[in-house]
Amino acid sequence: LSAQVQDLARIELAARFVEKRRDDYVREHGSYDPSTGFTEFPGSGEEYVGELEEIIDGIRKLDPATAQVQDTPEKVGRFGHHPEPAIDFCIEVEALEGHLFDAKHGIGKPGHEPRRIDDEFRRRVSSAMDFIVGGDQIAIAAKATLRSISAQVQDV
């Protein structure tokens, strides 16, 4: 695949990651009011959901053709997905989550064996667990997902 197609796939992956976090938040904290037809949230939850939607839209509007950052190993973050550390971490967690799902359900690429929970996967989980997320709310949510992945890997 061309670098631009790969960039577009990464952009969509990042947008889907944020969408999943938004949907999880809505399911956990939202309550549907049939009289108004709206979902209501406690505190500033509505503002938070709105911010996530703006982030999703912003991610999808990114144009890899005009990006200044070169997609080279020395320019991307420690996980090799994106130059911004928090986004790089979030994409890695999403990839690990997908790998774990595939392994649990015996899914593999066409013509290949199903994915497994092997030493390399455990190393990637361990490396991601060492990442310090700081104050980025999406990265904090990704860290919680990573903790769940880590616990599931220990059970395998």
Short mmCIF file of C-alpha atoms in Angstrom, two decimals:
data_model
loop_
_atom_site.label_atom_id
_atom_site.label_comp_id
_atom_site.label_asym_id
_atom_site.label_seq_id
_atom_site.Cartn_x
_atom_site.Cartn_y
_atom_site.Cartn_z
CA LEU A 1 0.00 0.00 0.00
CA SER A 2 1.12 3.53 -0.63
CA ALA A 3 2.17 5.70 2.30
CA GLN A 4 -0.86 7.96 1.75
CA VAL A 5 -3.29 5.02 1.85
CA GLN A 6 -1.61 3.81 5.04
CA ASP A 7 -1.89 7.31 6.51
CA LEU A 8 -5.60 7.43 5.67
CA ALA A 9 -6.08 4.05 7.33
CA ARG A 10 -4.29 5.30 10.45
CA ILE A 11 -6.41 8.45 10.49
CA GLU A 12 -9.58 6.37 10.30
CA LEU A 13 -8.28 4.05 13.03
CA ALA A 14 -7.69 7.03 15.32
CA ALA A 15 -11.18 8.39 14.58
CA ARG A 16 -12.75 5.01 15.34
CA PHE A 17 -10.82 4.79 18.60
CA VAL A 18 -12.26 8.15 19.73
CA GLU A 19 -15.73 7.13 18.51
CA LYS A 20 -15.56 3.98 20.62
CA ARG A 21 -14.60 6.03 23.68
CA ARG A 22 -17.49 8.42 23.00
CA ASP A 23 -19.97 5.57 22.57
CA ASP A 24 -18.74 3.86 25.74
CA TYR A 25 -19.14 7.13 27.67
CA VAL A 26 -22.67 7.67 26.31
CA ARG A 27 -23.70 4.11 27.25
CA GLU A 28 -22.21 4.40 30.73
CA HIS A 29 -23.25 7.95 31.66
CA GLY A 30 -26.08 9.00 29.33
CA SER A 31 -29.79 8.66 30.05
CA TYR A 32 -32.39 8.96 27.31
CA ASP A 33 -35.28 11.33 28.01
CA PRO A 34 -38.28 10.21 25.92
CA SER A 35 -40.10 13.51 26.50
CA THR A 36 -37.34 15.51 24.76
CA GLY A 37 -35.85 12.79 22.57
CA PHE A 38 -32.34 13.66 23.78
CA THR A 39 -29.72 11.83 25.78
CA GLU A 40 -28.84 13.72 28.94
CA PHE A 41 -25.60 13.57 30.92
CA PRO A 42 -24.63 14.51 34.46
CA GLY A 43 -22.36 17.51 35.02
CA SER A 44 -20.39 18.55 31.96
CA GLY A 45 -20.92 15.22 30.19
CA GLU A 46 -22.71 16.80 27.25
CA GLU A 47 -19.77 19.15 26.70
CA TYR A 48 -17.35 16.21 26.90
CA VAL A 49 -19.31 14.24 24.28
CA GLY A 50 -19.39 17.35 22.07
CA GLU A 51 -15.62 17.73 22.39
CA LEU A 52 -15.11 14.08 21.43
CA GLU A 53 -17.31 14.60 18.36
CA GLU A 54 -15.23 17.66 17.38
CA ILE A 55 -12.05 15.60 17.77
CA ILE A 56 -13.52 12.84 15.58
CA ASP A 57 -14.45 15.37 12.89
CA GLY A 58 -11.02 17.01 13.13
CA ILE A 59 -9.22 13.70 12.80
CA ARG A 60 -11.24 12.77 9.72
CA LYS A 61 -10.49 16.14 8.11
CA LEU A 62 -6.73 15.56 8.34
CA ASP A 63 -5.09 15.47 4.93
CA PRO A 64 -1.98 13.27 4.90
CA ALA A 65 -0.95 14.73 1.53
CA THR A 66 -0.32 18.14 3.11
CA ALA A 67 1.13 16.93 6.40
CA GLN A 68 4.57 18.24 7.27
CA VAL A 69 5.57 15.16 9.25
CA GLN A 70 7.34 12.44 7.32
CA ASP A 71 6.26 8.89 8.09
CA THR A 72 9.70 7.51 8.88
CA PRO A 73 10.79 5.44 11.87
CA GLU A 74 12.85 8.29 13.32
CA LYS A 75 9.85 10.66 13.11
CA VAL A 76 7.12 8.48 14.62
CA GLY A 77 6.56 7.72 18.30
CA ARG A 78 7.91 4.79 20.25
CA PHE A 79 5.14 2.48 19.04
CA GLY A 80 5.72 3.37 15.38
CA HIS A 81 2.26 4.70 14.54
CA HIS A 82 2.24 8.49 14.94
CA PRO A 83 4.64 11.32 15.87
CA GLU A 84 2.38 12.62 18.69
CA PRO A 85 3.11 10.37 21.72
CA ALA A 86 -0.47 10.24 23.08
CA ILE A 87 -1.96 9.42 19.67
CA ASP A 88 0.81 6.89 19.04
CA PHE A 89 -0.07 5.22 22.36
CA CYS A 90 -3.82 5.22 21.62
CA ILE A 91 -3.28 3.60 18.23
CA GLU A 92 -1.05 0.94 19.80
CA VAL A 93 -3.72 0.14 22.40
CA GLU A 94 -6.35 -0.12 19.65
CA ALA A 95 -4.05 -2.48 17.71
CA LEU A 96 -3.47 -4.60 20.83
CA GLU A 97 -7.21 -4.70 21.53
CA GLY A 98 -7.85 -5.92 17.98
CA HIS A 99 -5.07 -8.51 18.22
CA LEU A 100 -6.49 -9.84 21.49
CA PHE A 101 -9.99 -10.06 19.99
CA ASP A 102 -8.65 -11.92 16.96
CA ALA A 103 -6.67 -14.33 19.15
CA LYS A 104 -9.65 -15.06 21.40
CA HIS A 105 -11.86 -15.81 18.40
CA GLY A 106 -9.33 -17.68 16.26
CA ILE A 107 -9.22 -15.01 13.56
CA GLY A 108 -6.26 -14.57 11.24
CA LYS A 109 -5.44 -12.89 7.96
CA PRO A 110 -6.65 -14.86 4.92
CA GLY A 111 -4.17 -17.63 4.21
CA HIS A 112 -2.47 -17.28 7.61
CA GLU A 113 -2.88 -19.00 10.94
CA PRO A 114 -5.10 -17.37 13.56
CA ARG A 115 -3.45 -14.78 15.77
CA ARG A 116 -2.05 -15.95 19.07
CA ILE A 117 -1.11 -14.45 22.40
CA ASP A 118 2.64 -14.96 22.06
CA ASP A 119 5.76 -13.49 23.67
CA GLU A 120 5.87 -10.64 21.15
CA PHE A 121 2.29 -9.65 21.99
CA ARG A 122 3.09 -9.78 25.71
CA ARG A 123 6.18 -7.62 25.10
CA ARG A 124 4.07 -5.03 23.27
CA VAL A 125 1.54 -4.97 26.13
CA SER A 126 4.35 -4.58 28.66
CA SER A 127 5.96 -1.79 26.64
CA ALA A 128 2.64 0.04 26.36
CA MET A 129 2.04 -0.36 30.11
CA ASP A 130 5.31 1.53 30.68
CA PHE A 131 3.96 4.55 28.78
CA ILE A 132 3.03 7.49 31.04
CA VAL A 133 -0.12 9.09 29.63
CA GLY A 134 -0.06 12.50 31.31
CA GLY A 135 -3.28 14.52 31.16
CA ASP A 136 -4.64 13.53 27.75
CA GLN A 137 -8.16 12.22 28.48
CA ILE A 138 -8.26 9.89 25.50
CA ALA A 139 -4.88 8.41 26.42
CA ILE A 140 -6.12 7.98 30.01
CA ALA A 141 -9.11 6.01 28.69
CA ALA A 142 -6.75 3.98 26.48
CA LYS A 143 -4.60 3.18 29.53
CA ALA A 144 -7.70 1.76 31.27
CA THR A 145 -8.36 -0.40 28.21
CA LEU A 146 -4.72 -1.48 28.24
CA ARG A 147 -4.98 -2.53 31.90
CA SER A 148 -7.93 -4.73 30.94
CA ILE A 149 -5.94 -6.22 28.06
CA SER A 150 -3.00 -6.86 30.38
CA ALA A 151 -5.23 -8.65 32.88
CA GLN A 152 -6.76 -10.80 30.13
CA VAL A 153 -3.32 -11.72 28.79
CA GLN A 154 -2.25 -12.89 32.24
CA ASP A 155 -5.29 -15.18 32.32
CA VAL A 156 -4.29 -16.84 29.02
#
